[in-house]
mmCIF file of C-alpha atoms in Angstrom:
data_model
loop_
_atom_site.group_PDB
_atom_site.id
_atom_site.type_symbol
_atom_site.label_atom_id
_atom_site.label_comp_id
_atom_site.label_asym_id
_atom_site.label_seq_id
_atom_site.Cartn_x
_atom_site.Cartn_y
_atom_site.Cartn_z
ATOM 1 C CA UNK A 1 -43.957 26.206 -91.228
ATOM 2 C CA UNK A 2 -41.315 28.293 -92.898
ATOM 3 C CA UNK A 3 -39.621 26.518 -95.695
ATOM 4 C CA UNK A 4 -42.602 24.310 -96.577
ATOM 5 C CA UNK A 5 -44.106 24.700 -100.011
ATOM 6 C CA UNK A 6 -47.941 24.728 -100.173
ATOM 7 C CA UNK A 7 -49.328 21.602 -101.731
ATOM 8 C CA UNK A 8 -46.238 19.563 -101.016
ATOM 9 C CA UNK A 9 -45.394 17.316 -98.099
ATOM 10 C CA UNK A 10 -43.399 19.061 -95.392
ATOM 11 C CA UNK A 11 -39.696 18.549 -95.599
ATOM 12 C CA UNK A 12 -38.122 16.510 -92.791
ATOM 13 C CA UNK A 13 -34.692 17.238 -91.415
ATOM 14 C CA UNK A 14 -32.007 15.147 -93.050
ATOM 15 C CA UNK A 15 -30.026 12.893 -90.689
ATOM 16 C CA UNK A 16 -26.816 14.459 -89.517
ATOM 17 C CA UNK A 17 -23.870 13.361 -91.566
ATOM 18 C CA UNK A 18 -21.353 11.187 -89.776
ATOM 19 C CA UNK A 19 -18.177 13.243 -89.353
ATOM 20 C CA UNK A 20 -15.180 11.799 -91.113
ATOM 21 C CA UNK A 21 -11.597 12.635 -90.211
ATOM 22 C CA UNK A 22 -8.314 12.022 -91.832
ATOM 23 C CA UNK A 23 -5.648 11.281 -89.267
ATOM 24 C CA UNK A 24 -4.319 14.850 -89.495
ATOM 25 C CA UNK A 25 -7.817 16.259 -88.931
ATOM 26 C CA UNK A 26 -8.396 13.912 -85.982
ATOM 27 C CA UNK A 27 -5.124 15.006 -84.403
ATOM 28 C CA UNK A 28 -6.137 18.648 -84.738
ATOM 29 C CA UNK A 29 -9.662 18.080 -83.361
ATOM 30 C CA UNK A 30 -8.406 16.073 -80.358
ATOM 31 C CA UNK A 31 -5.466 18.316 -79.540
ATOM 32 C CA UNK A 32 -2.917 15.555 -79.972
ATOM 33 C CA UNK A 33 -0.464 14.529 -82.688
ATOM 34 C CA UNK A 34 -0.491 12.059 -85.565
ATOM 35 C CA UNK A 35 2.381 10.206 -83.950
ATOM 36 C CA UNK A 36 0.438 9.834 -80.684
ATOM 37 C CA UNK A 37 -2.658 8.541 -82.503
ATOM 38 C CA UNK A 38 -0.601 5.904 -84.267
ATOM 39 C CA UNK A 39 1.032 4.932 -80.977
ATOM 40 C CA UNK A 40 -2.408 4.507 -79.381
ATOM 41 C CA UNK A 41 -3.465 2.338 -82.312
ATOM 42 C CA UNK A 42 -0.379 0.152 -81.883
ATOM 43 C CA UNK A 43 -1.224 -0.296 -78.173
ATOM 44 C CA UNK A 44 -4.820 -1.218 -78.951
ATOM 45 C CA UNK A 45 -6.264 1.882 -77.293
ATOM 46 C CA UNK A 46 -8.086 3.055 -80.441
ATOM 47 C CA UNK A 47 -10.435 1.049 -82.649
ATOM 48 C CA UNK A 48 -9.225 0.510 -86.205
ATOM 49 C CA UNK A 49 -10.168 3.198 -88.729
ATOM 50 C CA UNK A 50 -12.421 2.492 -91.686
ATOM 51 C CA UNK A 51 -10.596 1.803 -94.930
ATOM 52 C CA UNK A 52 -11.947 3.737 -97.905
ATOM 53 C CA UNK A 53 -9.957 3.149 -101.003
ATOM 54 C CA UNK A 54 -6.403 4.035 -100.158
ATOM 55 C CA UNK A 55 -7.290 6.225 -97.149
ATOM 56 C CA UNK A 56 -8.013 5.496 -93.479
ATOM 57 C CA UNK A 57 -11.067 7.345 -92.194
ATOM 58 C CA UNK A 58 -11.766 8.035 -88.546
ATOM 59 C CA UNK A 59 -15.113 8.876 -86.983
ATOM 60 C CA UNK A 60 -16.703 10.461 -83.925
ATOM 61 C CA UNK A 61 -16.023 7.352 -81.838
ATOM 62 C CA UNK A 62 -12.294 7.813 -82.384
ATOM 63 C CA UNK A 63 -12.464 11.445 -81.289
ATOM 64 C CA UNK A 64 -14.469 10.497 -78.180
ATOM 65 C CA UNK A 65 -11.972 7.758 -77.327
ATOM 66 C CA UNK A 66 -9.017 10.153 -77.668
ATOM 67 C CA UNK A 67 -10.724 12.600 -75.323
ATOM 68 C CA UNK A 68 -11.345 9.789 -72.810
ATOM 69 C CA UNK A 69 -7.688 8.812 -72.924
ATOM 70 C CA UNK A 70 -6.629 12.431 -72.402
ATOM 71 C CA UNK A 71 -8.895 12.818 -69.360
ATOM 72 C CA UNK A 72 -7.609 9.591 -67.793
ATOM 73 C CA UNK A 73 -3.989 10.623 -68.402
ATOM 74 C CA UNK A 74 -4.674 13.921 -66.619
ATOM 75 C CA UNK A 75 -6.025 11.948 -63.634
ATOM 76 C CA UNK A 76 -2.723 10.102 -63.377
ATOM 77 C CA UNK A 77 -3.549 6.760 -64.994
ATOM 78 C CA UNK A 78 -0.899 4.939 -66.992
ATOM 79 C CA UNK A 79 -1.524 3.797 -70.549
ATOM 80 C CA UNK A 80 -1.561 0.180 -69.343
ATOM 81 C CA UNK A 81 -4.294 0.864 -66.782
ATOM 82 C CA UNK A 82 -6.226 2.961 -69.340
ATOM 83 C CA UNK A 83 -6.186 0.022 -71.735
ATOM 84 C CA UNK A 84 -7.665 -2.249 -69.058
ATOM 85 C CA UNK A 85 -10.383 0.304 -68.284
ATOM 86 C CA UNK A 86 -11.289 0.760 -71.927
ATOM 87 C CA UNK A 87 -11.361 -2.999 -72.491
ATOM 88 C CA UNK A 88 -13.769 -3.301 -69.571
ATOM 89 C CA UNK A 89 -15.870 -0.538 -71.115
ATOM 90 C CA UNK A 90 -15.879 -2.280 -74.517
ATOM 91 C CA UNK A 91 -16.886 -5.551 -72.798
ATOM 92 C CA UNK A 92 -20.015 -3.881 -71.447
ATOM 93 C CA UNK A 93 -18.789 -2.860 -68.005
ATOM 94 C CA UNK A 94 -19.778 0.586 -66.862
ATOM 95 C CA UNK A 95 -16.738 2.751 -66.289
ATOM 96 C CA UNK A 96 -18.263 4.278 -63.158
ATOM 97 C CA UNK A 97 -17.600 1.264 -60.940
ATOM 98 C CA UNK A 98 -14.220 0.529 -62.508
ATOM 99 C CA UNK A 99 -13.063 4.131 -62.143
ATOM 100 C CA UNK A 100 -14.280 4.095 -58.545
ATOM 101 C CA UNK A 101 -12.168 1.003 -57.858
ATOM 102 C CA UNK A 102 -9.063 2.451 -59.514
ATOM 103 C CA UNK A 103 -9.564 5.793 -57.735
ATOM 104 C CA UNK A 104 -9.825 3.991 -54.390
ATOM 105 C CA UNK A 105 -6.526 2.236 -55.022
ATOM 106 C CA UNK A 106 -4.828 5.369 -56.423
ATOM 107 C CA UNK A 107 -5.748 7.745 -53.615
ATOM 108 C CA UNK A 108 -3.193 8.367 -50.807
ATOM 109 C CA UNK A 109 -2.777 5.485 -48.360
ATOM 110 C CA UNK A 110 -2.197 7.873 -45.469
ATOM 111 C CA UNK A 111 -4.132 10.700 -43.846
ATOM 112 C CA UNK A 112 -0.950 12.784 -43.770
ATOM 113 C CA UNK A 113 -1.176 16.014 -45.752
ATOM 114 C CA UNK A 114 1.733 17.430 -47.772
ATOM 115 C CA UNK A 115 3.233 20.732 -46.659
ATOM 116 C CA UNK A 116 5.579 23.355 -48.061
ATOM 117 C CA UNK A 117 8.875 24.514 -46.679
ATOM 118 C CA UNK A 118 11.116 27.369 -47.794
ATOM 119 C CA UNK A 119 14.746 26.762 -48.560
ATOM 120 C CA UNK A 120 15.898 28.933 -45.621
ATOM 121 C CA UNK A 121 13.656 27.073 -43.155
ATOM 122 C CA UNK A 122 14.839 23.744 -44.523
ATOM 123 C CA UNK A 123 18.488 24.660 -44.021
ATOM 124 C CA UNK A 124 17.747 25.942 -40.506
ATOM 125 C CA UNK A 125 16.167 22.607 -39.524
ATOM 126 C CA UNK A 126 19.348 20.790 -40.527
ATOM 127 C CA UNK A 127 22.032 22.695 -38.716
ATOM 128 C CA UNK A 128 21.913 26.005 -40.558
ATOM 129 C CA UNK A 129 24.533 25.060 -43.161
ATOM 130 C CA UNK A 130 23.415 24.596 -46.763
ATOM 131 C CA UNK A 131 24.173 21.151 -48.171
ATOM 132 C CA UNK A 132 23.135 21.162 -51.831
ATOM 133 C CA UNK A 133 24.197 17.531 -52.243
ATOM 134 C CA UNK A 134 21.916 16.398 -49.419
ATOM 135 C CA UNK A 135 19.005 18.469 -50.784
ATOM 136 C CA UNK A 136 19.513 17.008 -54.271
ATOM 137 C CA UNK A 137 19.482 13.500 -52.802
ATOM 138 C CA UNK A 138 16.297 14.275 -50.865
ATOM 139 C CA UNK A 139 14.710 15.435 -54.123
ATOM 140 C CA UNK A 140 15.852 12.243 -55.854
ATOM 141 C CA UNK A 141 14.288 10.153 -53.067
ATOM 142 C CA UNK A 142 11.031 12.116 -53.261
ATOM 143 C CA UNK A 143 11.339 13.451 -49.718
ATOM 144 C CA UNK A 144 11.341 16.948 -51.244
ATOM 145 C CA UNK A 145 9.766 18.180 -54.481
ATOM 146 C CA UNK A 146 10.989 21.533 -55.838
ATOM 147 C CA UNK A 147 8.227 24.075 -56.399
ATOM 148 C CA UNK A 148 8.629 25.894 -59.711
ATOM 149 C CA UNK A 149 7.148 29.363 -59.668
ATOM 150 C CA UNK A 150 5.391 30.670 -62.796
ATOM 151 C CA UNK A 151 7.841 32.409 -65.092
ATOM 152 C CA UNK A 152 10.869 30.780 -63.470
ATOM 153 C CA UNK A 153 13.657 29.748 -65.806
ATOM 154 C CA UNK A 154 13.776 26.064 -66.615
ATOM 155 C CA UNK A 155 16.876 23.960 -66.340
ATOM 156 C CA UNK A 156 17.974 25.096 -62.896
ATOM 157 C CA UNK A 157 19.195 22.608 -60.309
ATOM 158 C CA UNK A 158 16.440 21.131 -58.116
ATOM 159 C CA UNK A 159 18.472 21.869 -54.993
ATOM 160 C CA UNK A 160 18.413 25.592 -55.818
ATOM 161 C CA UNK A 161 14.612 25.902 -55.585
ATOM 162 C CA UNK A 162 13.398 28.579 -53.176
ATOM 163 C CA UNK A 163 10.560 26.385 -51.918
ATOM 164 C CA UNK A 164 9.846 22.669 -51.688
ATOM 165 C CA UNK A 165 6.762 20.509 -51.359
ATOM 166 C CA UNK A 166 7.105 17.926 -48.568
ATOM 167 C CA UNK A 167 4.906 14.883 -49.379
ATOM 168 C CA UNK A 168 5.449 13.463 -45.864
ATOM 169 C CA UNK A 169 6.152 16.058 -43.154
ATOM 170 C CA UNK A 170 6.510 13.211 -40.619
ATOM 171 C CA UNK A 171 9.314 11.656 -42.642
ATOM 172 C CA UNK A 172 11.131 14.986 -42.888
ATOM 173 C CA UNK A 173 10.659 15.550 -39.137
ATOM 174 C CA UNK A 174 12.140 12.116 -38.417
ATOM 175 C CA UNK A 175 15.175 12.956 -40.544
ATOM 176 C CA UNK A 176 15.612 16.258 -38.680
ATOM 177 C CA UNK A 177 15.462 14.472 -35.299
ATOM 178 C CA UNK A 178 18.025 11.899 -36.410
ATOM 179 C CA UNK A 179 20.308 14.664 -37.655
ATOM 180 C CA UNK A 180 19.946 16.546 -34.355
ATOM 181 C CA UNK A 181 20.874 13.319 -32.533
ATOM 182 C CA UNK A 182 24.125 13.142 -34.471
ATOM 183 C CA UNK A 183 23.326 10.998 -37.520
ATOM 184 C CA UNK A 184 24.980 12.358 -40.711
ATOM 185 C CA UNK A 185 22.683 13.244 -43.613
ATOM 186 C CA UNK A 186 24.440 10.733 -45.867
ATOM 187 C CA UNK A 187 23.696 7.957 -43.362
ATOM 188 C CA UNK A 188 20.048 9.049 -43.113
ATOM 189 C CA UNK A 189 19.538 8.949 -46.891
ATOM 190 C CA UNK A 190 21.346 5.608 -47.144
ATOM 191 C CA UNK A 191 19.159 4.174 -44.391
ATOM 192 C CA UNK A 192 16.034 5.447 -46.170
ATOM 193 C CA UNK A 193 17.063 3.768 -49.415
ATOM 194 C CA UNK A 194 17.593 0.460 -47.621
ATOM 195 C CA UNK A 195 14.377 0.799 -45.615
ATOM 196 C CA UNK A 196 12.350 1.696 -48.699
ATOM 197 C CA UNK A 197 13.420 -1.467 -50.492
ATOM 198 C CA UNK A 198 12.433 -3.614 -47.509
ATOM 199 C CA UNK A 199 9.089 -1.862 -47.040
ATOM 200 C CA UNK A 200 8.261 -2.197 -50.736
ATOM 201 C CA UNK A 201 8.913 -5.933 -50.423
ATOM 202 C CA UNK A 202 6.513 -6.113 -47.452
ATOM 203 C CA UNK A 203 3.891 -4.113 -49.370
ATOM 204 C CA UNK A 204 4.248 -6.442 -52.349
ATOM 205 C CA UNK A 205 3.748 -9.492 -50.121
ATOM 206 C CA UNK A 206 0.671 -7.912 -48.500
ATOM 207 C CA UNK A 207 -0.830 -7.205 -51.913
ATOM 208 C CA UNK A 208 -0.110 -10.753 -53.093
ATOM 209 C CA UNK A 209 -1.707 -12.107 -49.911
ATOM 210 C CA UNK A 210 -4.896 -10.056 -50.214
ATOM 211 C CA UNK A 211 -5.141 -10.678 -53.968
ATOM 212 C CA UNK A 212 -4.867 -14.438 -53.477
ATOM 213 C CA UNK A 213 -7.482 -14.608 -50.731
ATOM 214 C CA UNK A 214 -9.790 -11.627 -51.386
ATOM 215 C CA UNK A 215 -9.528 -9.935 -54.768
ATOM 216 C CA UNK A 216 -8.777 -12.829 -57.132
ATOM 217 C CA UNK A 217 -12.478 -13.307 -57.902
ATOM 218 C CA UNK A 218 -12.659 -9.762 -59.313
ATOM 219 C CA UNK A 219 -9.525 -9.906 -61.426
ATOM 220 C CA UNK A 220 -9.920 -13.025 -63.559
ATOM 221 C CA UNK A 221 -12.493 -11.317 -65.803
ATOM 222 C CA UNK A 222 -13.654 -7.775 -66.629
ATOM 223 C CA UNK A 223 -15.643 -6.869 -63.487
ATOM 224 C CA UNK A 224 -19.266 -5.844 -63.702
ATOM 225 C CA UNK A 225 -20.415 -2.512 -62.312
ATOM 226 C CA UNK A 226 -21.580 -4.174 -59.068
ATOM 227 C CA UNK A 227 -18.386 -6.221 -58.724
ATOM 228 C CA UNK A 228 -16.187 -3.157 -59.218
ATOM 229 C CA UNK A 229 -18.175 -1.238 -56.615
ATOM 230 C CA UNK A 230 -17.937 -4.175 -54.188
ATOM 231 C CA UNK A 231 -14.175 -4.474 -54.736
ATOM 232 C CA UNK A 232 -13.731 -0.724 -54.109
ATOM 233 C CA UNK A 233 -15.570 -1.143 -50.791
ATOM 234 C CA UNK A 234 -13.240 -3.992 -49.816
ATOM 235 C CA UNK A 235 -10.192 -1.875 -50.636
ATOM 236 C CA UNK A 236 -11.641 0.856 -48.406
ATOM 237 C CA UNK A 237 -12.132 -1.618 -45.533
ATOM 238 C CA UNK A 238 -8.752 -3.317 -45.876
ATOM 239 C CA UNK A 239 -6.773 -0.133 -46.533
ATOM 240 C CA UNK A 240 -5.852 0.529 -42.867
ATOM 241 C CA UNK A 241 -4.911 -3.104 -42.136
ATOM 242 C CA UNK A 242 -1.484 -2.892 -43.757
ATOM 243 C CA UNK A 243 -0.421 0.078 -41.634
ATOM 244 C CA UNK A 244 -2.005 -1.322 -38.458
ATOM 245 C CA UNK A 245 -0.179 -4.627 -38.908
ATOM 246 C CA UNK A 246 3.105 -2.886 -39.646
ATOM 247 C CA UNK A 247 2.761 -0.604 -36.602
ATOM 248 C CA UNK A 248 2.039 -3.534 -34.274
ATOM 249 C CA UNK A 249 4.828 -5.740 -35.609
ATOM 250 C CA UNK A 250 7.364 -2.904 -35.675
ATOM 251 C CA UNK A 251 6.532 -2.054 -32.043
ATOM 252 C CA UNK A 252 6.944 -5.703 -31.050
ATOM 253 C CA UNK A 253 10.232 -6.094 -32.912
ATOM 254 C CA UNK A 254 11.659 -2.814 -31.590
ATOM 255 C CA UNK A 255 10.873 -3.737 -27.994
ATOM 256 C CA UNK A 256 12.370 -7.214 -28.357
ATOM 257 C CA UNK A 257 15.507 -6.196 -30.242
ATOM 258 C CA UNK A 258 16.146 -2.946 -28.348
ATOM 259 C CA UNK A 259 15.863 -4.766 -25.016
ATOM 260 C CA UNK A 260 18.257 -7.426 -26.233
ATOM 261 C CA UNK A 261 20.726 -4.799 -27.462
ATOM 262 C CA UNK A 262 20.641 -2.826 -24.205
ATOM 263 C CA UNK A 263 21.161 -6.017 -22.202
ATOM 264 C CA UNK A 264 24.134 -6.974 -24.335
ATOM 265 C CA UNK A 265 25.813 -3.573 -24.094
ATOM 266 C CA UNK A 266 25.083 -2.948 -20.425
ATOM 267 C CA UNK A 267 26.491 -6.350 -19.581
ATOM 268 C CA UNK A 268 29.840 -5.281 -21.029
ATOM 269 C CA UNK A 269 29.997 -1.896 -19.270
ATOM 270 C CA UNK A 270 32.047 -1.603 -16.038
ATOM 271 C CA UNK A 271 30.012 0.002 -13.276
ATOM 272 C CA UNK A 272 31.457 3.153 -11.634
ATOM 273 C CA UNK A 273 32.548 2.712 -8.055
ATOM 274 C CA UNK A 274 29.873 5.152 -6.889
ATOM 275 C CA UNK A 275 27.220 2.799 -8.264
ATOM 276 C CA UNK A 276 28.706 -0.388 -6.845
ATOM 277 C CA UNK A 277 27.112 -0.079 -3.400
ATOM 278 C CA UNK A 278 24.669 -2.783 -2.334
ATOM 279 C CA UNK A 279 20.966 -2.436 -2.997
ATOM 280 C CA UNK A 280 18.270 -4.725 -1.697
ATOM 281 C CA UNK A 281 15.527 -5.990 -3.962
ATOM 282 C CA UNK A 282 12.687 -7.920 -2.412
ATOM 283 C CA UNK A 283 10.811 -10.017 -4.898
ATOM 284 C CA UNK A 284 10.771 -13.477 -6.435
ATOM 285 C CA UNK A 285 14.124 -15.064 -5.643
ATOM 286 C CA UNK A 286 15.966 -17.785 -7.451
ATOM 287 C CA UNK A 287 18.167 -18.495 -4.443
ATOM 288 C CA UNK A 288 16.917 -21.152 -2.042
ATOM 289 C CA UNK A 289 16.223 -19.610 1.345
ATOM 290 C CA UNK A 290 14.472 -20.582 4.545
ATOM 291 C CA UNK A 291 11.051 -21.927 3.686
ATOM 292 C CA UNK A 292 11.650 -21.810 -0.083
ATOM 293 C CA UNK A 293 9.649 -24.298 -2.150
ATOM 294 C CA UNK A 294 11.037 -26.297 -5.079
ATOM 295 C CA UNK A 295 8.111 -25.474 -7.326
ATOM 296 C CA UNK A 296 9.757 -24.401 -10.591
ATOM 297 C CA UNK A 297 10.424 -20.792 -11.595
ATOM 298 C CA UNK A 298 9.275 -18.354 -8.895
ATOM 299 C CA UNK A 299 7.066 -16.377 -11.328
ATOM 300 C CA UNK A 300 5.196 -19.541 -12.357
ATOM 301 C CA UNK A 301 3.189 -19.772 -9.141
ATOM 302 C CA UNK A 302 0.612 -17.363 -7.857
ATOM 303 C CA UNK A 303 2.427 -16.273 -4.656
ATOM 304 C CA UNK A 304 6.106 -17.286 -4.792
ATOM 305 C CA UNK A 305 8.375 -17.322 -1.745
ATOM 306 C CA UNK A 306 10.629 -14.268 -1.538
ATOM 307 C CA UNK A 307 13.850 -13.497 0.279
ATOM 308 C CA UNK A 308 15.807 -10.233 0.290
ATOM 309 C CA UNK A 309 18.818 -10.287 -2.035
ATOM 310 C CA UNK A 310 21.629 -7.703 -1.985
ATOM 311 C CA UNK A 311 22.573 -6.485 -5.457
ATOM 312 C CA UNK A 312 24.832 -3.662 -6.690
ATOM 313 C CA UNK A 313 22.874 -0.423 -6.917
ATOM 314 C CA UNK A 314 24.122 0.183 -10.456
ATOM 315 C CA UNK A 315 22.745 -3.155 -11.607
ATOM 316 C CA UNK A 316 19.348 -2.415 -10.109
ATOM 317 C CA UNK A 317 19.255 1.049 -11.685
ATOM 318 C CA UNK A 318 20.154 -0.352 -15.095
ATOM 319 C CA UNK A 319 17.451 -3.011 -14.908
ATOM 320 C CA UNK A 320 14.899 -0.478 -13.661
ATOM 321 C CA UNK A 321 15.702 1.818 -16.591
ATOM 322 C CA UNK A 322 15.295 -1.150 -18.937
ATOM 323 C CA UNK A 323 12.030 -2.696 -17.712
ATOM 324 C CA UNK A 324 10.578 -0.199 -15.210
ATOM 325 C CA UNK A 325 10.400 -0.274 -11.436
ATOM 326 C CA UNK A 326 7.374 -2.562 -11.397
ATOM 327 C CA UNK A 327 9.118 -5.343 -13.347
ATOM 328 C CA UNK A 328 12.624 -5.013 -11.874
ATOM 329 C CA UNK A 329 12.385 -7.846 -9.337
ATOM 330 C CA UNK A 330 10.736 -10.248 -11.795
ATOM 331 C CA UNK A 331 13.346 -9.470 -14.450
ATOM 332 C CA UNK A 332 16.260 -10.132 -12.086
ATOM 333 C CA UNK A 333 14.644 -13.365 -10.894
ATOM 334 C CA UNK A 334 14.060 -14.518 -14.471
ATOM 335 C CA UNK A 335 17.654 -13.724 -15.446
ATOM 336 C CA UNK A 336 19.003 -15.655 -12.459
ATOM 337 C CA UNK A 337 16.712 -18.604 -13.156
ATOM 338 C CA UNK A 338 17.866 -18.707 -16.749
ATOM 339 C CA UNK A 339 21.484 -18.759 -15.625
ATOM 340 C CA UNK A 340 20.786 -21.584 -13.156
ATOM 341 C CA UNK A 341 19.044 -23.609 -15.856
ATOM 342 C CA UNK A 342 21.889 -22.976 -18.308
ATOM 343 C CA UNK A 343 24.494 -24.183 -15.833
ATOM 344 C CA UNK A 344 22.404 -27.251 -15.017
ATOM 345 C CA UNK A 345 22.191 -28.081 -18.710
ATOM 346 C CA UNK A 346 25.968 -27.598 -19.053
ATOM 347 C CA UNK A 347 26.552 -29.983 -16.132
ATOM 348 C CA UNK A 348 24.266 -32.588 -17.674
ATOM 349 C CA UNK A 349 25.979 -32.271 -21.039
ATOM 350 C CA UNK A 350 29.424 -32.565 -19.426
ATOM 351 C CA UNK A 351 28.310 -35.670 -17.543
ATOM 352 C CA UNK A 352 27.200 -37.236 -20.805
ATOM 353 C CA UNK A 353 30.627 -36.641 -22.347
ATOM 354 C CA UNK A 354 32.610 -38.288 -19.497
ATOM 355 C CA UNK A 355 34.153 -41.683 -20.478
ATOM 356 C CA UNK A 356 32.222 -44.605 -19.056
ATOM 357 C CA UNK A 357 34.193 -47.022 -16.787
ATOM 358 C CA UNK A 358 34.927 -50.431 -18.278
ATOM 359 C CA UNK A 359 33.025 -53.315 -16.686
ATOM 360 C CA UNK A 360 33.395 -57.007 -17.195
ATOM 361 C CA UNK A 361 29.830 -57.181 -18.513
ATOM 362 C CA UNK A 362 30.720 -54.614 -21.170
ATOM 363 C CA UNK A 363 33.757 -56.630 -22.182
ATOM 364 C CA UNK A 364 31.636 -59.740 -22.444
ATOM 365 C CA UNK A 365 29.089 -57.945 -24.539
ATOM 366 C CA UNK A 366 31.752 -56.847 -26.987
ATOM 367 C CA UNK A 367 33.334 -60.297 -27.244
#
């Protein structure tokens, strides 16, 4: 072989020298700064350097760790979460499963895709009059994100951007509908701030609930590769439950509270004379009529007795608009039954408050 001297043993390749770096050299090789390296050391993200005399010497493992940190920062991880990942790695846990778990949690919790909207289109959707204050507030709330074109001057106001990214087009569409219905932009943004605080509280409670009952067994120690993969699968399965539960409970609450509000306000409205004519509703009746049975509320039995009842047409129309034509008769019967029960309870309570007559037996008992 070339380089071998006849009569002598062949030369073997010398082991590669371990690269040594001063902190300035390490900063240059990793593309970071001395100040950043020292900050990482203070946070426990970098192993301690080797002390040689009066100098600190860094090696290839420090350079590899700095590159890992840089890649994780680019993926959106915080330094706190990076520290946890690296500690799991140092404890013998493969980063593949851990990164899969963190990626599953970090990815969007909605199938909605962001969109872009030009400044002119945005203004047109909200009445056609520019409101820089409202746009700036939308940017502050994250409803809009200004798009900076390459070469654009920095330092301009966010509201002056020619184009915006819309993280949630549905949220922007809801704001546009509310504005078209007459809600001022200031009221919409104020409502969003209040709603966001309440929703974040609900999200926090949901996370505490699932952590206590599902994920606690993965979080009290650095998870193994299999445990991290299993936890990521659970996150994937449970991900839609929060939104499904919120949708169902919001629908229930809106129906209950909106019905109650309409009842309260319609009860206070005077009916126009044109709507005051009689209307006949045949259905379960709360009024005793020929052949009526005393069998509790009329809707409690399979086939209740019915009698025709004359009601103002306006009342019937209002109830029909509230509960639908199919449920109108049952609703009126239930309302009447509730009133009858309330008056009966009032009569019983009044009877209990009447002074009892004095009897001789009572006098003897007191003596």
